[in-house]
Amino acid sequence: MTEAESLTLSCLTSCKLSDPAFIWYRNGQPLNTQTPADKLTIDGVSYQQHGNYSCAARGYDNLPSPPQALSVRCECRSFICVLNAPKNTSVSVSPSGEIVEGSSVTLTCSSNTNPPVQNYTWFKTNGAAKGSGQSFNITEISSGDSGQYYCEAQNKHGAHNSTAVTVDVQCEYIFGLF
């Protein structure tokens, strides 16, 4: 898209919900929208609004839609466009709170940059690359997955690492009489 154009995103769900409300996300972070509607309209989009947009039905926040990339070309007639390497790179963990062995965890990388991020790489602080893509999923997590994780966001102007987040996997205990 080019700056100043209007954009409408629609969120659909296959779940049978009565009067569903939706939450919108940009780069994995919730947006402050006035109404929890199934459509998100941006009038006069600016290059600062580029990024990956997704949505989720309220109450099902842990099941967001796949992200849709929005790339906005700068209209440089009235001001100077700023093109830079990624910055303010961060990681969010879903679900938040206690992580129990055998559950699934998703780490999502977000970064502010223009032009958009081209590559995301995931690392555990021991230095080993763990994966790529904006989200990193660990299914059936085990205690061996505990540790600190960070992501690197990269575009043609450079790269930036997030601060590390700690993933602490709790053992699942089964109590009973034997």
PDB file of C-alpha atoms in Angstrom:
ATOM      1  CA  MET A   1       0.000   0.000   0.000  1.00  0.00           C
ATOM      2  CA  THR A   2       0.949   3.634  -0.304  1.00  0.00           C
ATOM      3  CA  GLU A   3       0.580   6.077   2.560  1.00  0.00           C
ATOM      4  CA  ALA A   4      -2.768   7.872   2.910  1.00  0.00           C
ATOM      5  CA  GLU A   5      -4.767   4.985   1.409  1.00  0.00           C
ATOM      6  CA  SER A   6      -7.533   3.375   3.458  1.00  0.00           C
ATOM      7  CA  LEU A   7      -7.413  -0.224   4.575  1.00  0.00           C
ATOM      8  CA  THR A   8      -9.993  -2.621   6.020  1.00  0.00           C
ATOM      9  CA  LEU A   9      -9.034  -5.979   7.528  1.00  0.00           C
ATOM     10  CA  SER A  10     -11.697  -8.601   8.306  1.00  0.00           C
ATOM     11  CA  CYS A  11     -11.576 -11.306  10.943  1.00  0.00           C
ATOM     12  CA  LEU A  12     -13.581 -14.503  10.484  1.00  0.00           C
ATOM     13  CA  THR A  13     -13.929 -17.521  12.738  1.00  0.00           C
ATOM     14  CA  SER A  14     -15.253 -21.000  12.060  1.00  0.00           C
ATOM     15  CA  CYS A  15     -16.291 -21.335  15.720  1.00  0.00           C
ATOM     16  CA  LYS A  16     -19.983 -21.002  16.409  1.00  0.00           C
ATOM     17  CA  LEU A  17     -19.982 -18.062  18.832  1.00  0.00           C
ATOM     18  CA  SER A  18     -22.989 -15.927  19.656  1.00  0.00           C
ATOM     19  CA  ASP A  19     -22.136 -12.263  19.122  1.00  0.00           C
ATOM     20  CA  PRO A  20     -18.324 -12.712  19.002  1.00  0.00           C
ATOM     21  CA  ALA A  21     -15.998  -9.849  19.893  1.00  0.00           C
ATOM     22  CA  PHE A  22     -12.528  -9.663  18.392  1.00  0.00           C
ATOM     23  CA  ILE A  23      -9.091  -8.534  19.519  1.00  0.00           C
ATOM     24  CA  TRP A  24      -6.709  -7.120  16.924  1.00  0.00           C
ATOM     25  CA  TYR A  25      -2.912  -7.436  17.103  1.00  0.00           C
ATOM     26  CA  ARG A  26      -0.037  -5.735  15.315  1.00  0.00           C
ATOM     27  CA  ASN A  27       3.307  -7.518  15.545  1.00  0.00           C
ATOM     28  CA  GLY A  28       1.892  -9.706  18.312  1.00  0.00           C
ATOM     29  CA  GLN A  29       0.842  -6.751  20.501  1.00  0.00           C
ATOM     30  CA  PRO A  30      -2.849  -5.953  21.127  1.00  0.00           C
ATOM     31  CA  LEU A  31      -4.184  -2.822  19.442  1.00  0.00           C
ATOM     32  CA  ASN A  32      -6.302  -0.288  21.303  1.00  0.00           C
ATOM     33  CA  THR A  33      -9.399  -0.370  19.117  1.00  0.00           C
ATOM     34  CA  GLN A  34     -12.560   1.457  20.081  1.00  0.00           C
ATOM     35  CA  THR A  35     -14.908  -1.426  19.313  1.00  0.00           C
ATOM     36  CA  PRO A  36     -14.158  -5.138  19.316  1.00  0.00           C
ATOM     37  CA  ALA A  37     -15.469  -5.540  15.766  1.00  0.00           C
ATOM     38  CA  ASP A  38     -14.749  -8.142  13.114  1.00  0.00           C
ATOM     39  CA  LYS A  39     -13.356  -5.384  10.862  1.00  0.00           C
ATOM     40  CA  LEU A  40     -10.385  -3.118  11.474  1.00  0.00           C
ATOM     41  CA  THR A  41     -10.376   0.032   9.329  1.00  0.00           C
ATOM     42  CA  ILE A  42      -7.366   2.302   9.038  1.00  0.00           C
ATOM     43  CA  ASP A  43      -8.086   5.577   7.248  1.00  0.00           C
ATOM     44  CA  GLY A  44      -5.008   7.307   5.906  1.00  0.00           C
ATOM     45  CA  VAL A  45      -2.511   4.536   6.639  1.00  0.00           C
ATOM     46  CA  SER A  46       1.038   5.711   7.415  1.00  0.00           C
ATOM     47  CA  TYR A  47       4.331   3.905   6.973  1.00  0.00           C
ATOM     48  CA  GLN A  48       4.572   3.592  10.782  1.00  0.00           C
ATOM     49  CA  GLN A  49       1.572   1.232  10.698  1.00  0.00           C
ATOM     50  CA  HIS A  50       3.357  -1.415   8.651  1.00  0.00           C
ATOM     51  CA  GLY A  51       3.734  -4.819  10.292  1.00  0.00           C
ATOM     52  CA  ASN A  52       1.999  -8.139  10.795  1.00  0.00           C
ATOM     53  CA  TYR A  53      -1.690  -7.985  11.733  1.00  0.00           C
ATOM     54  CA  SER A  54      -3.722 -10.787  13.278  1.00  0.00           C
ATOM     55  CA  CYS A  55      -6.935 -11.181  15.255  1.00  0.00           C
ATOM     56  CA  ALA A  56      -8.548 -13.530  17.765  1.00  0.00           C
ATOM     57  CA  ALA A  57     -12.035 -14.022  19.151  1.00  0.00           C
ATOM     58  CA  ARG A  58     -12.257 -12.592  22.688  1.00  0.00           C
ATOM     59  CA  GLY A  59     -11.893 -15.453  25.150  1.00  0.00           C
ATOM     60  CA  TYR A  60      -9.739 -17.338  22.632  1.00  0.00           C
ATOM     61  CA  ASP A  61      -6.780 -14.945  22.776  1.00  0.00           C
ATOM     62  CA  ASN A  62      -4.355 -17.882  22.684  1.00  0.00           C
ATOM     63  CA  LEU A  63      -5.632 -18.844  19.206  1.00  0.00           C
ATOM     64  CA  PRO A  64      -4.790 -15.843  17.002  1.00  0.00           C
ATOM     65  CA  SER A  65      -5.174 -15.929  13.254  1.00  0.00           C
ATOM     66  CA  PRO A  66      -2.069 -16.341  11.090  1.00  0.00           C
ATOM     67  CA  PRO A  67      -0.428 -12.915  10.697  1.00  0.00           C
ATOM     68  CA  GLN A  68      -1.038 -10.902   7.531  1.00  0.00           C
ATOM     69  CA  ALA A  69       1.804  -8.615   6.481  1.00  0.00           C
ATOM     70  CA  LEU A  70       1.045  -4.969   5.749  1.00  0.00           C
ATOM     71  CA  SER A  71       3.778  -3.167   3.847  1.00  0.00           C
ATOM     72  CA  VAL A  72       3.367   0.591   3.401  1.00  0.00           C
ATOM     73  CA  ARG A  73       5.374   2.596   0.877  1.00  0.00           C
ATOM     74  CA  CYS A  74       6.425   6.013   2.040  1.00  0.00           C
ATOM     75  CA  GLU A  75       5.027   9.069   0.235  1.00  0.00           C
ATOM     76  CA  CYS A  76       8.051  11.313   0.529  1.00  0.00           C
ATOM     77  CA  ARG A  77       6.676  14.540  -0.929  1.00  0.00           C
ATOM     78  CA  SER A  78       5.729  16.238   2.332  1.00  0.00           C
ATOM     79  CA  PHE A  79       8.341  14.822   4.705  1.00  0.00           C
ATOM     80  CA  ILE A  80      11.504  12.785   4.809  1.00  0.00           C
ATOM     81  CA  CYS A  81      11.037   9.029   4.927  1.00  0.00           C
ATOM     82  CA  VAL A  82      13.053   7.206   7.539  1.00  0.00           C
ATOM     83  CA  LEU A  83      14.430   3.837   6.512  1.00  0.00           C
ATOM     84  CA  ASN A  84      16.228   1.967   9.241  1.00  0.00           C
ATOM     85  CA  ALA A  85      17.328  -1.315  10.704  1.00  0.00           C
ATOM     86  CA  PRO A  86      14.958  -3.041  13.133  1.00  0.00           C
ATOM     87  CA  LYS A  87      14.720  -1.569  16.637  1.00  0.00           C
ATOM     88  CA  ASN A  88      12.639  -2.086  19.782  1.00  0.00           C
ATOM     89  CA  THR A  89      12.672  -5.823  19.110  1.00  0.00           C
ATOM     90  CA  SER A  90      10.798  -7.797  21.767  1.00  0.00           C
ATOM     91  CA  VAL A  91       9.479 -11.282  22.517  1.00  0.00           C
ATOM     92  CA  SER A  92       6.073 -12.197  23.937  1.00  0.00           C
ATOM     93  CA  VAL A  93       5.231 -15.620  25.395  1.00  0.00           C
ATOM     94  CA  SER A  94       1.834 -17.279  25.038  1.00  0.00           C
ATOM     95  CA  PRO A  95       0.341 -18.499  27.219  1.00  0.00           C
ATOM     96  CA  SER A  96       1.785 -16.244  29.879  1.00  0.00           C
ATOM     97  CA  GLY A  97       2.182 -17.568  33.396  1.00  0.00           C
ATOM     98  CA  GLU A  98       3.199 -21.023  34.537  1.00  0.00           C
ATOM     99  CA  ILE A  99       4.351 -23.406  31.797  1.00  0.00           C
ATOM    100  CA  VAL A 100       3.770 -27.087  32.577  1.00  0.00           C
ATOM    101  CA  GLU A 101       5.643 -29.967  30.980  1.00  0.00           C
ATOM    102  CA  GLY A 102       3.724 -31.392  28.005  1.00  0.00           C
ATOM    103  CA  SER A 103       1.943 -28.130  27.120  1.00  0.00           C
ATOM    104  CA  SER A 104       2.549 -25.971  24.042  1.00  0.00           C
ATOM    105  CA  VAL A 105       4.202 -22.545  24.082  1.00  0.00           C
ATOM    106  CA  THR A 106       4.455 -19.900  21.358  1.00  0.00           C
ATOM    107  CA  LEU A 107       7.111 -17.172  21.350  1.00  0.00           C
ATOM    108  CA  THR A 108       6.354 -14.192  19.086  1.00  0.00           C
ATOM    109  CA  CYS A 109       8.929 -11.653  17.912  1.00  0.00           C
ATOM    110  CA  SER A 110       7.977  -8.005  17.262  1.00  0.00           C
ATOM    111  CA  SER A 111      10.091  -5.161  15.912  1.00  0.00           C
ATOM    112  CA  ASN A 112       9.533  -1.609  14.675  1.00  0.00           C
ATOM    113  CA  THR A 113      11.200  -0.940  11.370  1.00  0.00           C
ATOM    114  CA  ASN A 114      10.754   0.514   7.924  1.00  0.00           C
ATOM    115  CA  PRO A 115      11.120  -1.374   5.638  1.00  0.00           C
ATOM    116  CA  PRO A 116       9.518  -4.410   7.332  1.00  0.00           C
ATOM    117  CA  VAL A 117      11.487  -7.278   8.833  1.00  0.00           C
ATOM    118  CA  GLN A 118      12.553  -9.821   6.203  1.00  0.00           C
ATOM    119  CA  ASN A 119      13.881 -12.566   8.503  1.00  0.00           C
ATOM    120  CA  TYR A 120      13.300 -13.601  12.095  1.00  0.00           C
ATOM    121  CA  THR A 121      15.738 -16.049  13.731  1.00  0.00           C
ATOM    122  CA  TRP A 122      15.271 -17.667  17.160  1.00  0.00           C
ATOM    123  CA  PHE A 123      18.088 -18.485  19.586  1.00  0.00           C
ATOM    124  CA  LYS A 124      18.479 -20.080  22.979  1.00  0.00           C
ATOM    125  CA  THR A 125      21.129 -18.207  25.012  1.00  0.00           C
ATOM    126  CA  ASN A 126      23.536 -21.085  24.582  1.00  0.00           C
ATOM    127  CA  GLY A 127      23.960 -19.633  21.073  1.00  0.00           C
ATOM    128  CA  ALA A 128      22.295 -22.388  19.088  1.00  0.00           C
ATOM    129  CA  ALA A 129      19.782 -21.233  16.484  1.00  0.00           C
ATOM    130  CA  LYS A 130      16.415 -22.806  17.272  1.00  0.00           C
ATOM    131  CA  GLY A 131      14.233 -21.741  14.348  1.00  0.00           C
ATOM    132  CA  SER A 132      13.004 -19.010  12.040  1.00  0.00           C
ATOM    133  CA  GLY A 133       9.804 -17.074  11.428  1.00  0.00           C
ATOM    134  CA  GLN A 134       7.984 -14.455  13.484  1.00  0.00           C
ATOM    135  CA  SER A 135       6.564 -17.131  15.815  1.00  0.00           C
ATOM    136  CA  PHE A 136       8.447 -20.041  17.378  1.00  0.00           C
ATOM    137  CA  ASN A 137       6.277 -22.905  18.644  1.00  0.00           C
ATOM    138  CA  ILE A 138       7.370 -25.521  21.151  1.00  0.00           C
ATOM    139  CA  THR A 139       4.868 -28.371  21.314  1.00  0.00           C
ATOM    140  CA  GLU A 140       4.944 -30.838  24.190  1.00  0.00           C
ATOM    141  CA  ILE A 141       7.493 -28.726  26.029  1.00  0.00           C
ATOM    142  CA  SER A 142       9.849 -30.518  28.434  1.00  0.00           C
ATOM    143  CA  SER A 143      12.169 -29.415  31.230  1.00  0.00           C
ATOM    144  CA  GLY A 144      15.048 -29.575  28.733  1.00  0.00           C
ATOM    145  CA  ASP A 145      13.407 -26.670  26.877  1.00  0.00           C
ATOM    146  CA  SER A 146      13.791 -24.400  29.936  1.00  0.00           C
ATOM    147  CA  GLY A 147      16.131 -21.496  29.386  1.00  0.00           C
ATOM    148  CA  GLN A 148      16.381 -18.051  27.890  1.00  0.00           C
ATOM    149  CA  TYR A 149      15.236 -17.345  24.333  1.00  0.00           C
ATOM    150  CA  TYR A 150      15.641 -14.302  22.121  1.00  0.00           C
ATOM    151  CA  CYS A 151      14.958 -13.405  18.513  1.00  0.00           C
ATOM    152  CA  GLU A 152      16.855 -11.491  15.862  1.00  0.00           C
ATOM    153  CA  ALA A 153      14.880  -9.285  13.466  1.00  0.00           C
ATOM    154  CA  GLN A 154      16.631  -8.471  10.186  1.00  0.00           C
ATOM    155  CA  ASN A 155      15.926  -6.313   7.139  1.00  0.00           C
ATOM    156  CA  LYS A 156      18.184  -4.963   4.388  1.00  0.00           C
ATOM    157  CA  HIS A 157      19.419  -2.155   6.672  1.00  0.00           C
ATOM    158  CA  GLY A 158      20.594  -4.364   9.525  1.00  0.00           C
ATOM    159  CA  ALA A 159      19.529  -6.547  12.437  1.00  0.00           C
ATOM    160  CA  HIS A 160      18.522  -6.174  16.090  1.00  0.00           C
ATOM    161  CA  ASN A 161      18.227  -8.722  18.907  1.00  0.00           C
ATOM    162  CA  SER A 162      15.501  -8.715  21.525  1.00  0.00           C
ATOM    163  CA  THR A 163      16.295  -9.064  25.183  1.00  0.00           C
ATOM    164  CA  ALA A 164      16.056 -12.671  26.323  1.00  0.00           C
ATOM    165  CA  VAL A 165      12.899 -14.040  27.947  1.00  0.00           C
ATOM    166  CA  THR A 166      13.028 -16.897  30.421  1.00  0.00           C
ATOM    167  CA  VAL A 167      11.004 -20.019  29.757  1.00  0.00           C
ATOM    168  CA  ASP A 168      10.751 -21.984  32.992  1.00  0.00           C
ATOM    169  CA  VAL A 169       9.087 -25.371  32.497  1.00  0.00           C
ATOM    170  CA  GLN A 170       7.469 -26.835  35.610  1.00  0.00           C
ATOM    171  CA  CYS A 171       7.313 -30.608  36.042  1.00  0.00           C
ATOM    172  CA  GLU A 172       3.863 -32.098  36.041  1.00  0.00           C
ATOM    173  CA  TYR A 173       3.242 -34.077  39.197  1.00  0.00           C
ATOM    174  CA  ILE A 174       0.647 -36.804  39.484  1.00  0.00           C
ATOM    175  CA  PHE A 175      -0.627 -37.484  42.976  1.00  0.00           C
ATOM    176  CA  GLY A 176      -2.530 -40.541  44.017  1.00  0.00           C
ATOM    177  CA  LEU A 177      -2.527 -43.679  46.063  1.00  0.00           C
ATOM    178  CA  PHE A 178      -0.775 -46.691  44.664  1.00  0.00           C
TER     179      PHE A 178
END
